[in-house]
JSON list of C-alpha atoms in Angstrom, two decimals:
[
{"chain": "A", "resi": 432, "resn": "SER", "atom": "CA", "xyz": [0.00, 0.00, 0.00]},
{"chain": "A", "resi": 433, "resn": "ASN", "atom": "CA", "xyz": [3.00, 2.34, 0.37]},
{"chain": "A", "resi": 434, "resn": "PHE", "atom": "CA", "xyz": [3.95, 2.73, -3.28]},
{"chain": "A", "resi": 435, "resn": "THR", "atom": "CA", "xyz": [5.41, 6.17, -2.50]},
{"chain": "A", "resi": 436, "resn": "ASP", "atom": "CA", "xyz": [8.38, 4.29, -0.98]},
{"chain": "A", "resi": 437, "resn": "VAL", "atom": "CA", "xyz": [9.77, 4.04, -4.55]},
{"chain": "A", "resi": 438, "resn": "ASP", "atom": "CA", "xyz": [8.84, 7.49, -5.89]},
{"chain": "A", "resi": 439, "resn": "ALA", "atom": "CA", "xyz": [12.37, 8.80, -5.37]},
{"chain": "A", "resi": 440, "resn": "LEU", "atom": "CA", "xyz": [13.83, 5.97, -7.48]},
{"chain": "A", "resi": 441, "resn": "ALA", "atom": "CA", "xyz": [11.78, 7.06, -10.50]},
{"chain": "A", "resi": 442, "resn": "ALA", "atom": "CA", "xyz": [13.17, 10.58, -10.16]},
{"chain": "A", "resi": 443, "resn": "GLU", "atom": "CA", "xyz": [16.68, 9.39, -11.03]},
{"chain": "A", "resi": 444, "resn": "PRO", "atom": "CA", "xyz": [17.67, 9.52, -14.71]},
{"chain": "A", "resi": 445, "resn": "VAL", "atom": "CA", "xyz": [17.79, 6.14, -16.50]},
{"chain": "A", "resi": 446, "resn": "VAL", "atom": "CA", "xyz": [16.01, 4.41, -13.61]},
{"chain": "A", "resi": 447, "resn": "ALA", "atom": "CA", "xyz": [12.75, 2.82, -14.69]},
{"chain": "A", "resi": 448, "resn": "VAL", "atom": "CA", "xyz": [10.32, 1.72, -11.97]},
{"chain": "A", "resi": 449, "resn": "ARG", "atom": "CA", "xyz": [7.81, -1.00, -12.77]},
{"chain": "A", "resi": 450, "resn": "PHE", "atom": "CA", "xyz": [5.06, -2.24, -10.47]},
{"chain": "A", "resi": 451, "resn": "THR", "atom": "CA", "xyz": [4.58, -5.92, -11.15]},
{"chain": "A", "resi": 452, "resn": "ARG", "atom": "CA", "xyz": [3.30, -9.23, -9.84]},
{"chain": "A", "resi": 453, "resn": "SER", "atom": "CA", "xyz": [5.20, -11.17, -12.49]},
{"chain": "A", "resi": 454, "resn": "PRO", "atom": "CA", "xyz": [7.82, -13.64, -11.21]},
{"chain": "A", "resi": 455, "resn": "SER", "atom": "CA", "xyz": [9.86, -13.21, -14.40]},
{"chain": "A", "resi": 456, "resn": "ASP", "atom": "CA", "xyz": [9.93, -9.41, -13.95]},
{"chain": "A", "resi": 457, "resn": "VAL", "atom": "CA", "xyz": [11.06, -9.89, -10.36]},
{"chain": "A", "resi": 458, "resn": "GLU", "atom": "CA", "xyz": [13.82, -12.31, -11.38]},
{"chain": "A", "resi": 459, "resn": "ARG", "atom": "CA", "xyz": [15.29, -10.06, -14.07]},
{"chain": "A", "resi": 460, "resn": "ALA", "atom": "CA", "xyz": [15.10, -6.63, -12.37]},
{"chain": "A", "resi": 461, "resn": "ASP", "atom": "CA", "xyz": [18.30, -4.93, -11.23]},
{"chain": "A", "resi": 462, "resn": "LEU", "atom": "CA", "xyz": [16.69, -4.14, -7.87]},
{"chain": "A", "resi": 463, "resn": "VAL", "atom": "CA", "xyz": [13.44, -5.39, -6.36]},
{"chain": "A", "resi": 464, "resn": "VAL", "atom": "CA", "xyz": [11.67, -3.32, -3.71]},
{"chain": "A", "resi": 465, "resn": "LEU", "atom": "CA", "xyz": [8.96, -4.81, -1.50]},
{"chain": "A", "resi": 466, "resn": "PRO", "atom": "CA", "xyz": [7.18, -1.68, -0.27]},
{"chain": "A", "resi": 467, "resn": "GLY", "atom": "CA", "xyz": [5.35, -1.18, 2.99]},
{"chain": "A", "resi": 468, "resn": "THR", "atom": "CA", "xyz": [1.89, -2.58, 3.58]},
{"chain": "A", "resi": 469, "resn": "ARG", "atom": "CA", "xyz": [-0.94, -2.25, 6.04]},
{"chain": "A", "resi": 470, "resn": "ALA", "atom": "CA", "xyz": [-1.59, -6.00, 5.81]},
{"chain": "A", "resi": 471, "resn": "THR", "atom": "CA", "xyz": [1.74, -7.82, 6.10]},
{"chain": "A", "resi": 472, "resn": "VAL", "atom": "CA", "xyz": [0.41, -11.36, 6.57]},
{"chain": "A", "resi": 473, "resn": "GLU", "atom": "CA", "xyz": [-2.29, -11.09, 3.88]},
{"chain": "A", "resi": 474, "resn": "ASP", "atom": "CA", "xyz": [0.10, -9.53, 1.37]},
{"chain": "A", "resi": 475, "resn": "LEU", "atom": "CA", "xyz": [2.67, -12.22, 2.12]},
{"chain": "A", "resi": 476, "resn": "ALA", "atom": "CA", "xyz": [0.05, -14.86, 1.27]},
{"chain": "A", "resi": 477, "resn": "ALA", "atom": "CA", "xyz": [-0.76, -13.04, -2.00]},
{"chain": "A", "resi": 478, "resn": "LEU", "atom": "CA", "xyz": [2.95, -12.82, -2.82]},
{"chain": "A", "resi": 479, "resn": "ARG", "atom": "CA", "xyz": [3.26, -16.57, -2.34]},
{"chain": "A", "resi": 480, "resn": "ALA", "atom": "CA", "xyz": [0.13, -17.26, -4.39]},
{"chain": "A", "resi": 481, "resn": "ASP", "atom": "CA", "xyz": [1.69, -15.35, -7.30]},
{"chain": "A", "resi": 482, "resn": "GLY", "atom": "CA", "xyz": [4.94, -17.33, -7.09]},
{"chain": "A", "resi": 483, "resn": "LEU", "atom": "CA", "xyz": [6.95, -14.27, -6.09]},
{"chain": "A", "resi": 484, "resn": "ASP", "atom": "CA", "xyz": [8.43, -16.10, -3.09]},
{"chain": "A", "resi": 485, "resn": "VAL", "atom": "CA", "xyz": [10.25, -18.44, -5.47]},
{"chain": "A", "resi": 486, "resn": "ALA", "atom": "CA", "xyz": [11.45, -15.56, -7.65]},
{"chain": "A", "resi": 487, "resn": "LEU", "atom": "CA", "xyz": [12.75, -13.68, -4.60]},
{"chain": "A", "resi": 488, "resn": "ALA", "atom": "CA", "xyz": [14.53, -16.79, -3.28]},
{"chain": "A", "resi": 489, "resn": "ARG", "atom": "CA", "xyz": [16.22, -17.27, -6.66]},
{"chain": "A", "resi": 490, "resn": "ARG", "atom": "CA", "xyz": [17.35, -13.63, -6.64]},
{"chain": "A", "resi": 491, "resn": "ALA", "atom": "CA", "xyz": [18.78, -13.96, -3.15]},
{"chain": "A", "resi": 492, "resn": "ALA", "atom": "CA", "xyz": [20.61, -17.17, -4.08]},
{"chain": "A", "resi": 493, "resn": "ARG", "atom": "CA", "xyz": [22.39, -15.49, -6.97]},
{"chain": "A", "resi": 494, "resn": "GLY", "atom": "CA", "xyz": [23.17, -12.25, -5.10]},
{"chain": "A", "resi": 495, "resn": "ALA", "atom": "CA", "xyz": [20.68, -10.00, -6.90]},
{"chain": "A", "resi": 496, "resn": "PRO", "atom": "CA", "xyz": [19.57, -7.01, -4.75]},
{"chain": "A", "resi": 497, "resn": "VAL", "atom": "CA", "xyz": [16.26, -7.00, -2.88]},
{"chain": "A", "resi": 498, "resn": "LEU", "atom": "CA", "xyz": [15.10, -4.19, -0.57]},
{"chain": "A", "resi": 499, "resn": "GLY", "atom": "CA", "xyz": [12.20, -4.57, 1.83]},
{"chain": "A", "resi": 500, "resn": "VAL", "atom": "CA", "xyz": [10.62, -1.49, 3.41]},
{"chain": "A", "resi": 501, "resn": "CYS", "atom": "CA", "xyz": [8.58, -1.81, 6.63]},
{"chain": "A", "resi": 502, "resn": "GLY", "atom": "CA", "xyz": [6.01, -4.55, 5.89]},
{"chain": "A", "resi": 503, "resn": "GLY", "atom": "CA", "xyz": [8.16, -5.70, 2.97]},
{"chain": "A", "resi": 504, "resn": "TYR", "atom": "CA", "xyz": [11.09, -5.97, 5.39]},
{"chain": "A", "resi": 505, "resn": "GLN", "atom": "CA", "xyz": [8.97, -8.02, 7.78]},
{"chain": "A", "resi": 506, "resn": "MET", "atom": "CA", "xyz": [7.99, -10.39, 4.94]},
{"chain": "A", "resi": 507, "resn": "LEU", "atom": "CA", "xyz": [11.65, -10.99, 4.06]},
{"chain": "A", "resi": 508, "resn": "GLY", "atom": "CA", "xyz": [12.35, -12.26, 7.57]},
{"chain": "A", "resi": 509, "resn": "GLY", "atom": "CA", "xyz": [11.48, -15.44, 9.41]},
{"chain": "A", "resi": 510, "resn": "ARG", "atom": "CA", "xyz": [8.83, -15.62, 12.09]},
{"chain": "A", "resi": 511, "resn": "ILE", "atom": "CA", "xyz": [6.01, -13.03, 12.08]},
{"chain": "A", "resi": 512, "resn": "GLU", "atom": "CA", "xyz": [3.78, -13.04, 15.15]},
{"chain": "A", "resi": 513, "resn": "ASP", "atom": "CA", "xyz": [0.68, -10.97, 14.42]},
{"chain": "A", "resi": 514, "resn": "ASP", "atom": "CA", "xyz": [-2.10, -10.87, 16.97]},
{"chain": "A", "resi": 515, "resn": "VAL", "atom": "CA", "xyz": [-2.82, -7.22, 16.10]},
{"chain": "A", "resi": 516, "resn": "GLU", "atom": "CA", "xyz": [-3.47, -6.52, 12.40]},
{"chain": "A", "resi": 517, "resn": "SER", "atom": "CA", "xyz": [-4.44, -9.90, 10.93]},
{"chain": "A", "resi": 518, "resn": "ARG", "atom": "CA", "xyz": [-4.82, -11.70, 14.27]},
{"chain": "A", "resi": 519, "resn": "SER", "atom": "CA", "xyz": [-3.38, -14.75, 12.50]},
{"chain": "A", "resi": 520, "resn": "GLY", "atom": "CA", "xyz": [-0.81, -15.64, 15.13]},
{"chain": "A", "resi": 521, "resn": "VAL", "atom": "CA", "xyz": [2.49, -17.02, 13.89]},
{"chain": "A", "resi": 522, "resn": "THR", "atom": "CA", "xyz": [3.30, -16.97, 10.18]},
{"chain": "A", "resi": 523, "resn": "GLN", "atom": "CA", "xyz": [6.60, -17.86, 8.55]},
{"chain": "A", "resi": 524, "resn": "GLY", "atom": "CA", "xyz": [8.13, -15.15, 6.40]},
{"chain": "A", "resi": 525, "resn": "LEU", "atom": "CA", "xyz": [10.27, -15.72, 3.33]},
{"chain": "A", "resi": 526, "resn": "GLY", "atom": "CA", "xyz": [13.38, -16.50, 5.39]},
{"chain": "A", "resi": 527, "resn": "LEU", "atom": "CA", "xyz": [15.68, -14.28, 3.32]},
{"chain": "A", "resi": 528, "resn": "LEU", "atom": "CA", "xyz": [16.72, -12.04, 6.22]},
{"chain": "A", "resi": 529, "resn": "PRO", "atom": "CA", "xyz": [17.62, -13.14, 9.76]},
{"chain": "A", "resi": 530, "resn": "VAL", "atom": "CA", "xyz": [14.92, -11.09, 11.48]},
{"chain": "A", "resi": 531, "resn": "GLU", "atom": "CA", "xyz": [11.78, -11.86, 13.50]},
{"chain": "A", "resi": 532, "resn": "THR", "atom": "CA", "xyz": [8.74, -9.62, 13.90]},
{"chain": "A", "resi": 533, "resn": "PRO", "atom": "CA", "xyz": [6.27, -9.70, 16.78]},
{"chain": "A", "resi": 534, "resn": "PHE", "atom": "CA", "xyz": [3.49, -7.12, 16.46]},
{"chain": "A", "resi": 535, "resn": "GLY", "atom": "CA", "xyz": [2.84, -4.72, 19.34]},
{"chain": "A", "resi": 536, "resn": "ALA", "atom": "CA", "xyz": [-0.57, -3.26, 20.15]},
{"chain": "A", "resi": 537, "resn": "ALA", "atom": "CA", "xyz": [0.70, 0.33, 20.13]},
{"chain": "A", "resi": 538, "resn": "LYS", "atom": "CA", "xyz": [1.69, 1.78, 16.77]},
{"chain": "A", "resi": 539, "resn": "LEU", "atom": "CA", "xyz": [5.26, 3.11, 16.71]},
{"chain": "A", "resi": 540, "resn": "LEU", "atom": "CA", "xyz": [5.42, 6.60, 15.15]},
{"chain": "A", "resi": 541, "resn": "ARG", "atom": "CA", "xyz": [8.69, 8.55, 14.93]},
{"chain": "A", "resi": 542, "resn": "ARG", "atom": "CA", "xyz": [11.23, 10.27, 12.69]},
{"chain": "A", "resi": 543, "resn": "ARG", "atom": "CA", "xyz": [14.75, 8.83, 12.56]},
{"chain": "A", "resi": 544, "resn": "ALA", "atom": "CA", "xyz": [18.23, 9.75, 11.30]},
{"chain": "A", "resi": 545, "resn": "ALA", "atom": "CA", "xyz": [21.30, 7.60, 10.71]},
{"chain": "A", "resi": 546, "resn": "VAL", "atom": "CA", "xyz": [24.25, 6.89, 8.45]},
{"chain": "A", "resi": 547, "resn": "ALA", "atom": "CA", "xyz": [24.89, 3.92, 6.17]},
{"chain": "A", "resi": 548, "resn": "PRO", "atom": "CA", "xyz": [28.55, 2.92, 6.76]},
{"chain": "A", "resi": 549, "resn": "TRP", "atom": "CA", "xyz": [28.38, 0.17, 4.12]},
{"chain": "A", "resi": 550, "resn": "LEU", "atom": "CA", "xyz": [27.39, 2.85, 1.59]},
{"chain": "A", "resi": 551, "resn": "GLY", "atom": "CA", "xyz": [30.33, 5.13, 2.29]},
{"chain": "A", "resi": 552, "resn": "GLY", "atom": "CA", "xyz": [28.74, 6.75, 5.35]},
{"chain": "A", "resi": 553, "resn": "ALA", "atom": "CA", "xyz": [25.82, 8.21, 3.40]},
{"chain": "A", "resi": 554, "resn": "PRO", "atom": "CA", "xyz": [23.43, 10.12, 5.67]},
{"chain": "A", "resi": 555, "resn": "ALA", "atom": "CA", "xyz": [19.95, 8.64, 5.93]},
{"chain": "A", "resi": 556, "resn": "ALA", "atom": "CA", "xyz": [16.61, 9.68, 7.37]},
{"chain": "A", "resi": 557, "resn": "GLY", "atom": "CA", "xyz": [13.09, 8.34, 7.42]},
{"chain": "A", "resi": 558, "resn": "PHE", "atom": "CA", "xyz": [10.05, 7.74, 9.54]},
{"chain": "A", "resi": 559, "resn": "GLU", "atom": "CA", "xyz": [8.43, 4.76, 11.22]},
{"chain": "A", "resi": 560, "resn": "ILE", "atom": "CA", "xyz": [4.72, 4.01, 11.36]},
{"chain": "A", "resi": 561, "resn": "ARG", "atom": "CA", "xyz": [4.25, 0.38, 12.33]},
{"chain": "A", "resi": 562, "resn": "HIS", "atom": "CA", "xyz": [3.02, -2.25, 14.76]},
{"chain": "A", "resi": 563, "resn": "GLY", "atom": "CA", "xyz": [5.82, -4.69, 13.88]},
{"chain": "A", "resi": 564, "resn": "ARG", "atom": "CA", "xyz": [8.84, -4.74, 16.20]},
{"chain": "A", "resi": 565, "resn": "VAL", "atom": "CA", "xyz": [11.60, -6.21, 14.03]},
{"chain": "A", "resi": 566, "resn": "THR", "atom": "CA", "xyz": [14.53, -7.88, 15.79]},
{"chain": "A", "resi": 567, "resn": "ARG", "atom": "CA", "xyz": [17.70, -8.73, 13.89]},
{"chain": "A", "resi": 568, "resn": "THR", "atom": "CA", "xyz": [19.06, -12.19, 14.82]},
{"chain": "A", "resi": 569, "resn": "GLY", "atom": "CA", "xyz": [21.97, -12.22, 12.37]},
{"chain": "A", "resi": 570, "resn": "GLY", "atom": "CA", "xyz": [23.36, -10.43, 9.35]},
{"chain": "A", "resi": 571, "resn": "ASP", "atom": "CA", "xyz": [24.62, -6.86, 9.60]},
{"chain": "A", "resi": 572, "resn": "ALA", "atom": "CA", "xyz": [22.93, -3.57, 10.39]},
{"chain": "A", "resi": 573, "resn": "LEU", "atom": "CA", "xyz": [21.71, -1.55, 7.43]},
{"chain": "A", "resi": 574, "resn": "LEU", "atom": "CA", "xyz": [22.03, 1.81, 9.22]},
{"chain": "A", "resi": 575, "resn": "GLU", "atom": "CA", "xyz": [23.68, 3.16, 12.36]},
{"chain": "A", "resi": 576, "resn": "THR", "atom": "CA", "xyz": [21.78, 5.64, 14.53]},
{"chain": "A", "resi": 577, "resn": "GLU", "atom": "CA", "xyz": [22.96, 7.52, 17.62]},
{"chain": "A", "resi": 578, "resn": "THR", "atom": "CA", "xyz": [21.17, 4.98, 19.79]},
{"chain": "A", "resi": 579, "resn": "GLY", "atom": "CA", "xyz": [21.87, 1.73, 17.96]},
{"chain": "A", "resi": 580, "resn": "ASP", "atom": "CA", "xyz": [21.30, 0.19, 14.58]},
{"chain": "A", "resi": 581, "resn": "GLU", "atom": "CA", "xyz": [18.42, -0.17, 12.14]},
{"chain": "A", "resi": 582, "resn": "GLY", "atom": "CA", "xyz": [17.56, -2.65, 9.46]},
{"chain": "A", "resi": 583, "resn": "CYS", "atom": "CA", "xyz": [19.39, -5.71, 8.23]},
{"chain": "A", "resi": 584, "resn": "ARG", "atom": "CA", "xyz": [21.76, -6.73, 5.45]},
{"chain": "A", "resi": 585, "resn": "HIS", "atom": "CA", "xyz": [22.32, -10.35, 4.54]},
{"chain": "A", "resi": 586, "resn": "GLY", "atom": "CA", "xyz": [24.01, -10.93, 1.22]},
{"chain": "A", "resi": 587, "resn": "ALA", "atom": "CA", "xyz": [22.20, -8.83, -1.36]},
{"chain": "A", "resi": 588, "resn": "VAL", "atom": "CA", "xyz": [18.96, -8.77, 0.64]},
{"chain": "A", "resi": 589, "resn": "ILE", "atom": "CA", "xyz": [18.41, -5.66, 2.75]},
{"chain": "A", "resi": 590, "resn": "GLY", "atom": "CA", "xyz": [15.54, -4.34, 4.81]},
{"chain": "A", "resi": 591, "resn": "THR", "atom": "CA", "xyz": [14.51, -1.29, 6.79]},
{"chain": "A", "resi": 592, "resn": "SER", "atom": "CA", "xyz": [11.52, -0.21, 8.87]},
{"chain": "A", "resi": 593, "resn": "TRP", "atom": "CA", "xyz": [11.93, 3.37, 7.63]},
{"chain": "A", "resi": 594, "resn": "HIS", "atom": "CA", "xyz": [9.62, 4.89, 5.06]},
{"chain": "A", "resi": 595, "resn": "GLY", "atom": "CA", "xyz": [11.07, 7.85, 3.16]},
{"chain": "A", "resi": 596, "resn": "LEU", "atom": "CA", "xyz": [14.62, 6.46, 3.31]},
{"chain": "A", "resi": 597, "resn": "LEU", "atom": "CA", "xyz": [15.02, 6.63, -0.48]},
{"chain": "A", "resi": 598, "resn": "GLU", "atom": "CA", "xyz": [14.06, 10.32, -0.51]},
{"chain": "A", "resi": 599, "resn": "GLY", "atom": "CA", "xyz": [17.53, 11.09, 0.86]},
{"chain": "A", "resi": 600, "resn": "ASP", "atom": "CA", "xyz": [19.64, 11.88, -2.20]},
{"chain": "A", "resi": 601, "resn": "ASP", "atom": "CA", "xyz": [22.95, 10.56, -0.82]},
{"chain": "A", "resi": 602, "resn": "VAL", "atom": "CA", "xyz": [21.68, 7.23, 0.49]},
{"chain": "A", "resi": 603, "resn": "ARG", "atom": "CA", "xyz": [19.42, 6.64, -2.54]},
{"chain": "A", "resi": 604, "resn": "ARG", "atom": "CA", "xyz": [22.23, 7.28, -5.02]},
{"chain": "A", "resi": 605, "resn": "ALA", "atom": "CA", "xyz": [24.68, 5.14, -3.06]},
{"chain": "A", "resi": 606, "resn": "LEU", "atom": "CA", "xyz": [22.14, 2.31, -2.90]},
{"chain": "A", "resi": 607, "resn": "LEU", "atom": "CA", "xyz": [21.45, 2.54, -6.63]},
{"chain": "A", "resi": 608, "resn": "GLY", "atom": "CA", "xyz": [25.20, 2.48, -7.29]},
{"chain": "A", "resi": 609, "resn": "TRP", "atom": "CA", "xyz": [25.41, -0.71, -5.22]},
{"chain": "A", "resi": 610, "resn": "ALA", "atom": "CA", "xyz": [22.51, -2.28, -7.14]},
{"chain": "A", "resi": 611, "resn": "ALA", "atom": "CA", "xyz": [24.00, -1.26, -10.50]},
{"chain": "A", "resi": 612, "resn": "ALA", "atom": "CA", "xyz": [27.38, -2.77, -9.58]},
{"chain": "A", "resi": 613, "resn": "ALA", "atom": "CA", "xyz": [25.69, -6.01, -8.54]},
{"chain": "A", "resi": 614, "resn": "ALA", "atom": "CA", "xyz": [23.97, -6.12, -11.95]},
{"chain": "A", "resi": 615, "resn": "GLY", "atom": "CA", "xyz": [27.22, -5.30, -13.79]},
{"chain": "A", "resi": 616, "resn": "ARG", "atom": "CA", "xyz": [25.85, -1.98, -15.01]},
{"chain": "A", "resi": 617, "resn": "ARG", "atom": "CA", "xyz": [27.40, 1.44, -15.18]},
{"chain": "A", "resi": 618, "resn": "TRP", "atom": "CA", "xyz": [25.17, 4.01, -13.51]},
{"chain": "A", "resi": 619, "resn": "LEU", "atom": "CA", "xyz": [25.55, 7.76, -13.18]},
{"chain": "A", "resi": 620, "resn": "PRO", "atom": "CA", "xyz": [23.43, 9.48, -10.57]},
{"chain": "A", "resi": 621, "resn": "GLY", "atom": "CA", "xyz": [21.36, 12.55, -11.31]},
{"chain": "A", "resi": 622, "resn": "ASP", "atom": "CA", "xyz": [22.07, 15.90, -9.72]},
{"chain": "A", "resi": 623, "resn": "THR", "atom": "CA", "xyz": [18.55, 17.16, -9.02]},
{"chain": "A", "resi": 624, "resn": "PRO", "atom": "CA", "xyz": [17.52, 16.80, -5.37]},
{"chain": "A", "resi": 625, "resn": "PHE", "atom": "CA", "xyz": [14.40, 14.73, -4.88]},
{"chain": "A", "resi": 626, "resn": "ALA", "atom": "CA", "xyz": [12.92, 17.52, -2.75]},
{"chain": "A", "resi": 627, "resn": "VAL", "atom": "CA", "xyz": [12.59, 19.75, -5.84]},
{"chain": "A", "resi": 628, "resn": "VAL", "atom": "CA", "xyz": [11.32, 17.10, -8.26]}
]
């Protein structure tokens, strides 16, 4: 439901954004983004019904980049315990990131700031609006904040709870450079700030 999570990608020159439910599109993309959702468990079931779980697993196995944002991040993990939104109890995620997500009754709402050391120290910012409380059980942190870390990196699969992360010009361009390198492509970033697009 949070398609605006990828708006900033489309603002970059030579970056084409396609919304798809096609497994073949997912397998051949340079970067796949699972955006946020208000129905994590239900959307995970729909993703599986479309065969996208298999396509994502194949991508991860060959080191092709995948980014999950908020609910998309939760889907990429292992155990999801949801007695709040779907009231479905325990559901197994895709198992592509070493994270677990119990849902809390209170919705977490806050703005955050960090840096991405693995992307050359690019500054990053975003906001959280979620019931899921993601815990990293392995992998590496995606971002470093003043009070700890955020998100997860495991191979070419990455995830964050922060919406709006890609609106930051430095972190978006560094992430796209990483995705282009993984795909063996040459990529030149634009120079127009997303805030003025």
